[in-house]
C-alpha cells in the first residue's frame, strides 16, 4: 500500500530533484538597537546566514550542527517557507518554500523542540484528529498511521490526557507523532531531544530510525547533542558564522579531528591497577577506590563493542556510560582548522 | 459494512476540514462548564450594562438622534449581534502581535491550512455567544415593540443586516490583525476602528457631526451596520449623508472592505516572511 | 521606602520605551473621546442646552478628563496578580522582604504616572482644540485635583487587586474581570456623569467606591465642585481606600493560608 497518503496536486513536482538544495543562501536581519550612550536607535544589518550551499539527496539523514547563533534556525525557517532568503536559492522537494508554503507543508514534517504544535488544553488524541483533518487524511489513513505512531512512540498511556498535563518527554513524543502523522517525505527536527531524559531520548531515536527505514524519508536534524547525530544521521554538516564549515561523514570528522570520547566504567569489584586497553585507547583515570575507570579512546580507531569486549575479559562491569565530545568543542576545532 | 468502509475512505474536503477544526474547539470549551457559564453571563451582562448609557440619556431627553428608546434599542441590538458574531469568528485574529512575539505564528505557517482559517478556528471563544444572544434578543424584541410590520424586502433586510454587519466587523478585526505585521506594538491603534466602530454602530448615526459621520460611513462603515438598516426597517428619515436607502449598503460595503482587507492580510503575511518577525 | 521608589521609577522608565504603543494609545484614546463627546453633546443639545447641571462645555470637559484618566486608573483591569496566583508565583512574591501590596502599588504608580503624562495629556490638548475645556475658577482646585487623581488611582488599584486576589479561590477570573470592569465603567461615571442617572441608580452608585475613581477627580479638576466640597470628596476617597485596603489584606492573608494548606 502506498504509505504516503498526502494528496499532492502535482506529484511530479514533489518527486523531482534532491530533497534539499540550498545554493549561495544568504539572510540578513535588520536590527534596531540603541548603542550604549547613544540617544537614537540605529539600524544595523546582521547576516545570519552567509553564502550557505548544501545539497541533500532523498533518503539521506543529515545532522545540522553549530553553536547558538550560527544560523541553524534561520536556515530551517527558509527551508520551511517561514522566511524569504535575502539572496540565493532554496529548493525543498523541488519546491520554492515561501511561494509554495502550503503545498510543501503537506510533504514535510517539522518539529520545533522549543515550541509546541499541539493543542494545550485538548487531549493529545484530539490534536491528531485536528492535524489529520488539516492534512486531509481519510479516516482510514489517519487511523492506520496513528496506530503505527502510538505503538512506535509508546503513546498509548497518555493519549487521552490534555497536553498541558504531559511530562516533557511525553509531550515531545507527541510532537514527533504530530509531525509524522501525514507521512512526510522530509522530516525536519529542530532540537528534538532538548531537555529529555535518556530513556525518552532513546525511544525517540529508535522510532525515528525505524520509521526512516520503513518509509525511506529524508531526515534533517539540528541538535546540541552529539549522540543524536551519531544515532540518527550518517552525514554531519557543521555551520559556523552562517556558512558550512564541515560537510561529510561523522566518522571522518572524528578521524580528522581526533576528538576523543570517554568510556566510563563502574566495576563490580574494585581494581587498583589500570585495565589493559587495545591500541588507540588509554586509561584516563581511576576513581572511587578502583570502582570507576575512565578510558579515553578515539572513535575513528576503535569502536565501543571492540573496546568493551577486551575490557570485559579482565573485570566484571557493573555499569557504563559514554561521554561524547561536545558539539561546541567540535565546532571550535573545525573553525580553528579553517583559519 | 460497505457503508462503514466508505466512511473510512471518504476524502476530506475543505468543508469537512473546517468543520473538524471548529468542532474540536467547541468540544474543548464546553468541557469547562462552571467557568464557561460565568464567562457567558459576564459577556451577556456587559452588553446590558453598556446599553444603560443610552437608556439613561433617553430617559432624560426622550428622543435621541431622531430615535425613541425602542428604536435606539433596535440599533443597539442589531449592532451588538453583528459585533458578537464577528468577535466569535475573528476576534482572536487581533492577537497577531502576541503570536509573532511568542513564535507561535511559525508553527501555524508550517501547516497546509490558510493562516486566517487557523486563527479563526483555533481560539474560537464560545463565551462570546453571550453577547450574541443578548444582541439577538434585543434586536428582535425591540423590532416587535417598535411595531415592525415587514414587507418582503424589509424581512430580507432584517435577516441580511446582522450578517452583513458581522462581515464588516470581521473585516475590521482581520485588518486590525494585519496591521500588527507592521506595527507590532500598535494593537491599541486598531482598537479605535474595531471597538470604536462598535461604539459608533450601537449609537444612532445622526448623533455624530458631519465629519465623524462621513468617516464612520465611508472609511469605517460603522453606521451602515445597524443605524441605516434600522432607518429602513422602522421607516425613519435619515440625516444628511445617510438617506434611508443607505440601509441597503451594508452588504456592498462588506464586500468592498473584505477585498481591501484580504489584500492587506496577504501583504502582512508577506511582510512577515520577508522580515522574519 | 527606597526600594519602593526604585520600583516605581523603574516601571516608569520601562514604559517610556513603548513608544509605538503610547502613540497608538493616544490615537485610540482621542478617537473614543470624540465619539463620547459627540454622544454627550447631542444629548445636551436634545435637552435644550443643559442636562442635569451640565452645559455643552462642561460635558466636553467631562469626556476629555475621563479619557485622560482611563489609562492611569486602568479601567479595563489588569490580570497580572491573578496570573501569578494561578501559576503559583505568588508564593515567591509573599516571601519577598517587601510588602506584597506595596510592591504592586509601586509598580502601579510608576505605570500610572507615565500613562497620565503620556496618554492622558495629549487627548486633553486635542479636546481643548476641538471642543474647548471648562477650567476651575479657584486656583486651589488644581492641587486638590492632583490629589484626587492620586487617590482615585489608589482606589482603582485596590478594587482591581480584590478582583485579582479572587484567583485564590476561583479557577478562571476572566469573567469576573470583565463583569467588574463593565460595572465600574458605568458606576464610576466614566460613560456618563452619575448625576444623569435615575435616582435609584445614583443611590446605588453612591454606595460603591466607583465614583471615587472617576467622577470625583473630574468634578474637582473641572471646577464643577469647589475646593470646600472637594475636601469632603477627598474624605470619601480616603475612607474607601481604608475599607478596600482592609479587604485586600484579609483576602491576601486567607489566600496565603489556602496556599499553605495546598502545600503550593
Coordinates of C-alpha atoms in Angstrom, one line a residue, chain C residues 14-253:
Chain C
X14 CA 10.3 50.8 31.3
X15 CA 7.1 52.3 30.0
X16 CA 8.8 55.2 28.3
X17 CA 10.3 52.7 25.9
X18 CA 7.0 51.5 24.5
X19 CA 6.7 54.4 22.0
X20 CA 4.5 52.9 19.4
X21 CA 2.1 51.5 22.0
X22 CA 1.9 55.0 23.5
X23 CA 1.2 56.7 20.2
X24 CA -1.4 54.0 19.4
X25 CA -2.9 54.6 22.9
X26 CA -3.1 58.4 22.3
X27 CA -4.8 57.9 18.9
X28 CA -7.4 55.4 20.2
X29 CA -8.0 57.5 23.3
X30 CA -8.7 60.6 21.3
X31 CA -10.9 58.7 18.9
X32 CA -13.0 57.4 21.7
X33 CA -13.1 60.9 23.2
X34 CA -14.5 62.2 20.0
X35 CA -17.2 59.5 19.9
X36 CA -18.1 60.0 23.5
X37 CA -18.1 63.8 23.2
X38 CA -20.4 63.6 20.2
X39 CA -22.9 61.4 22.1
X40 CA -23.0 63.7 25.2
X41 CA -23.1 66.9 23.2
X42 CA -26.0 65.5 21.2
X43 CA -27.8 64.6 24.4
X44 CA -27.3 68.1 25.8
X45 CA -28.4 69.6 22.5
X46 CA -31.6 67.5 22.6
X47 CA -32.2 68.6 26.2
X48 CA -32.1 72.2 25.1
X49 CA -28.5 73.3 26.1
X50 CA -28.3 71.9 29.6
X51 CA -28.7 68.5 31.1
X52 CA -28.8 68.0 34.9
X53 CA -26.4 70.8 35.5
X54 CA -24.1 70.1 32.6
X55 CA -23.6 72.6 29.8
X56 CA -22.0 71.5 26.5
X57 CA -18.6 72.8 27.5
X58 CA -18.8 71.1 30.9
X59 CA -19.8 67.8 29.3
X60 CA -17.0 68.0 26.8
X61 CA -14.5 68.7 29.6
X62 CA -16.0 65.8 31.4
X63 CA -15.3 63.5 28.5
X64 CA -11.7 64.6 27.9
X65 CA -10.8 64.4 31.6
X66 CA -12.4 60.9 31.7
X67 CA -10.3 59.8 28.7
X68 CA -7.2 61.2 30.4
X69 CA -7.9 59.1 33.5
X70 CA -8.8 56.0 31.6
X71 CA -5.2 54.7 31.2
X72 CA -3.9 55.8 34.7
X73 CA -6.7 54.0 36.5
X74 CA -6.5 51.1 34.1
X75 CA -10.2 50.9 33.6
X76 CA -10.0 47.7 31.6
X77 CA -8.5 45.8 34.5
X78 CA -5.2 44.1 35.0
X79 CA -4.6 40.3 35.1
X80 CA -1.0 40.0 36.4
X81 CA -1.7 39.2 40.0
X82 CA -4.4 36.7 39.1
X83 CA -2.0 35.0 36.7
X84 CA 0.7 34.9 39.3
X85 CA -1.7 33.3 41.8
X86 CA -2.7 30.7 39.2
X87 CA 0.8 29.9 38.3
X88 CA 1.9 29.7 41.9
X89 CA 4.4 32.5 41.5
X90 CA 2.6 34.4 44.2
X91 CA 4.2 32.1 46.8
X92 CA 7.5 33.7 45.8
X93 CA 6.0 37.2 46.0
X94 CA 4.8 36.6 49.5
X95 CA 8.3 35.6 50.6
X96 CA 9.9 38.8 49.4
X97 CA 11.0 41.3 52.1
X98 CA 8.7 43.9 50.5
X99 CA 5.0 44.1 51.3
X100 CA 3.0 42.3 48.6
X101 CA 0.5 45.2 48.1
X102 CA 3.3 47.8 48.4
X103 CA 5.3 46.1 45.6
X104 CA 2.4 46.1 43.2
X105 CA 1.3 49.5 44.2
X106 CA 4.7 50.9 43.5
X107 CA 4.6 49.4 40.0
X108 CA 1.1 50.7 39.5
X109 CA 2.1 54.2 40.5
X110 CA 5.1 54.1 38.1
X111 CA 2.8 52.9 35.3
X112 CA 0.0 55.3 36.1
X113 CA 2.2 58.4 36.3
X114 CA 3.6 57.6 32.9
X115 CA 0.1 56.9 31.5
X116 CA -1.2 60.2 32.9
X117 CA 1.6 62.2 31.3
X118 CA 2.0 60.4 28.0
X119 CA -1.5 59.1 27.4
X120 CA -3.6 61.5 29.4
X121 CA -2.4 64.9 28.5
X122 CA -2.3 64.6 24.6
X123 CA -6.0 63.8 24.3
X124 CA -6.8 66.7 26.7
X125 CA -4.9 69.0 24.3
X126 CA -6.8 67.6 21.3
X127 CA -10.0 68.1 23.3
X128 CA -9.1 71.7 24.2
X129 CA -8.6 72.4 20.5
X130 CA -11.7 70.7 19.2
X131 CA -14.3 71.4 21.9
X132 CA -12.7 73.7 24.5
X133 CA -12.3 72.8 28.1
X134 CA -14.0 74.3 31.2
X135 CA -11.4 75.3 33.8
X136 CA -11.8 75.8 37.5
X137 CA -12.0 79.4 38.8
X138 CA -10.3 78.8 42.1
X139 CA -6.6 78.1 41.8
X140 CA -6.8 75.8 44.8
X141 CA -8.7 73.4 42.6
X142 CA -5.6 72.4 40.8
X143 CA -3.5 70.9 43.7
X144 CA -6.7 69.4 45.1
X145 CA -7.4 67.9 41.7
X146 CA -4.0 66.3 41.5
X147 CA -4.5 64.9 45.0
X148 CA -7.9 63.4 43.9
X149 CA -6.3 61.8 40.9
X150 CA -3.7 60.1 43.1
X151 CA -6.4 58.9 45.5
X152 CA -8.5 57.8 42.5
X153 CA -5.6 55.7 41.2
X154 CA -5.2 54.2 44.6
X155 CA -8.9 53.3 44.9
X156 CA -8.9 51.8 41.4
X157 CA -5.8 49.8 42.2
X158 CA -7.3 48.3 45.4
X159 CA -10.6 47.4 43.7
X160 CA -8.7 45.7 40.8
X161 CA -6.5 43.9 43.4
X162 CA -9.6 42.4 45.1
X163 CA -10.7 41.0 41.7
X164 CA -7.3 39.6 41.1
X165 CA -7.0 38.1 44.5
X166 CA -10.2 36.2 43.9
X167 CA -8.0 34.0 41.8
X168 CA -7.0 32.2 45.1
X169 CA -10.5 30.7 45.1
X170 CA -11.7 30.9 41.5
X171 CA -10.0 29.0 38.7
X172 CA -10.8 31.4 35.9
X173 CA -11.2 35.1 36.8
X174 CA -11.6 36.5 33.3
X175 CA -15.4 36.5 33.5
X176 CA -15.2 38.3 36.9
X177 CA -12.7 40.9 35.5
X178 CA -15.0 41.6 32.5
X179 CA -18.0 42.0 34.7
X180 CA -16.3 44.1 37.4
X181 CA -14.9 46.5 34.7
X182 CA -18.2 46.9 32.9
X183 CA -19.9 47.8 36.2
X184 CA -17.0 50.0 37.1
X185 CA -17.2 51.9 33.8
X186 CA -20.8 52.6 34.4
X187 CA -21.0 53.4 38.1
X188 CA -17.7 55.3 38.2
X189 CA -19.3 57.9 36.0
X190 CA -16.9 57.2 33.2
X191 CA -19.5 56.6 30.5
X192 CA -21.9 59.3 31.6
X193 CA -21.9 61.6 34.6
X194 CA -23.6 59.8 37.6
X195 CA -25.8 62.9 38.1
X196 CA -27.6 61.9 35.0
X197 CA -28.6 58.6 36.5
X198 CA -32.2 57.9 37.6
X199 CA -32.3 58.3 41.5
X200 CA -32.2 54.6 42.3
X201 CA -29.1 54.0 40.2
X202 CA -27.5 57.2 41.6
X203 CA -28.2 55.8 45.1
X204 CA -26.5 52.5 44.2
X205 CA -23.5 54.3 42.7
X206 CA -23.0 56.4 45.8
X207 CA -22.8 53.3 47.9
X208 CA -19.9 52.0 45.9
X209 CA -16.2 53.1 45.6
X210 CA -16.6 53.6 41.9
X211 CA -17.4 57.3 41.8
X212 CA -14.2 57.9 43.8
X213 CA -12.3 56.5 40.8
X214 CA -13.5 58.9 38.0
X215 CA -16.3 61.2 38.9
X216 CA -14.5 62.8 41.9
X217 CA -11.3 63.8 40.2
X218 CA -13.2 65.0 37.2
X219 CA -15.6 67.2 39.3
X220 CA -12.7 68.7 41.2
X221 CA -10.4 69.3 38.2
X222 CA -13.2 70.8 36.0
X223 CA -14.2 73.1 38.9
X224 CA -17.8 71.8 39.0
X225 CA -17.1 71.2 42.6
X226 CA -15.4 74.0 44.6
X227 CA -12.4 73.5 47.0
X228 CA -14.7 73.2 50.1
X229 CA -16.7 70.3 48.7
X230 CA -13.6 68.8 47.3
X231 CA -12.3 68.3 50.8
X232 CA -15.4 66.3 51.6
X233 CA -14.9 64.1 48.4
X234 CA -11.3 63.5 49.4
X235 CA -12.5 62.3 52.7
X236 CA -14.8 59.8 50.9
X237 CA -11.9 58.6 48.7
X238 CA -9.7 58.1 51.8
X239 CA -12.4 56.2 53.6
X240 CA -12.8 53.8 50.6
X241 CA -9.0 53.3 50.5
X242 CA -9.1 52.2 54.1
X243 CA -12.0 49.9 53.6
X244 CA -10.5 48.3 50.4
X245 CA -7.1 48.1 51.9
X246 CA -8.5 46.2 54.8
X247 CA -10.4 43.8 52.5
X248 CA -7.3 43.2 50.3
X249 CA -5.2 42.5 53.4
X250 CA -7.8 40.0 54.7
X251 CA -8.0 38.3 51.3
X252 CA -4.3 38.1 50.9
X253 CA -4.0 36.5 54.4

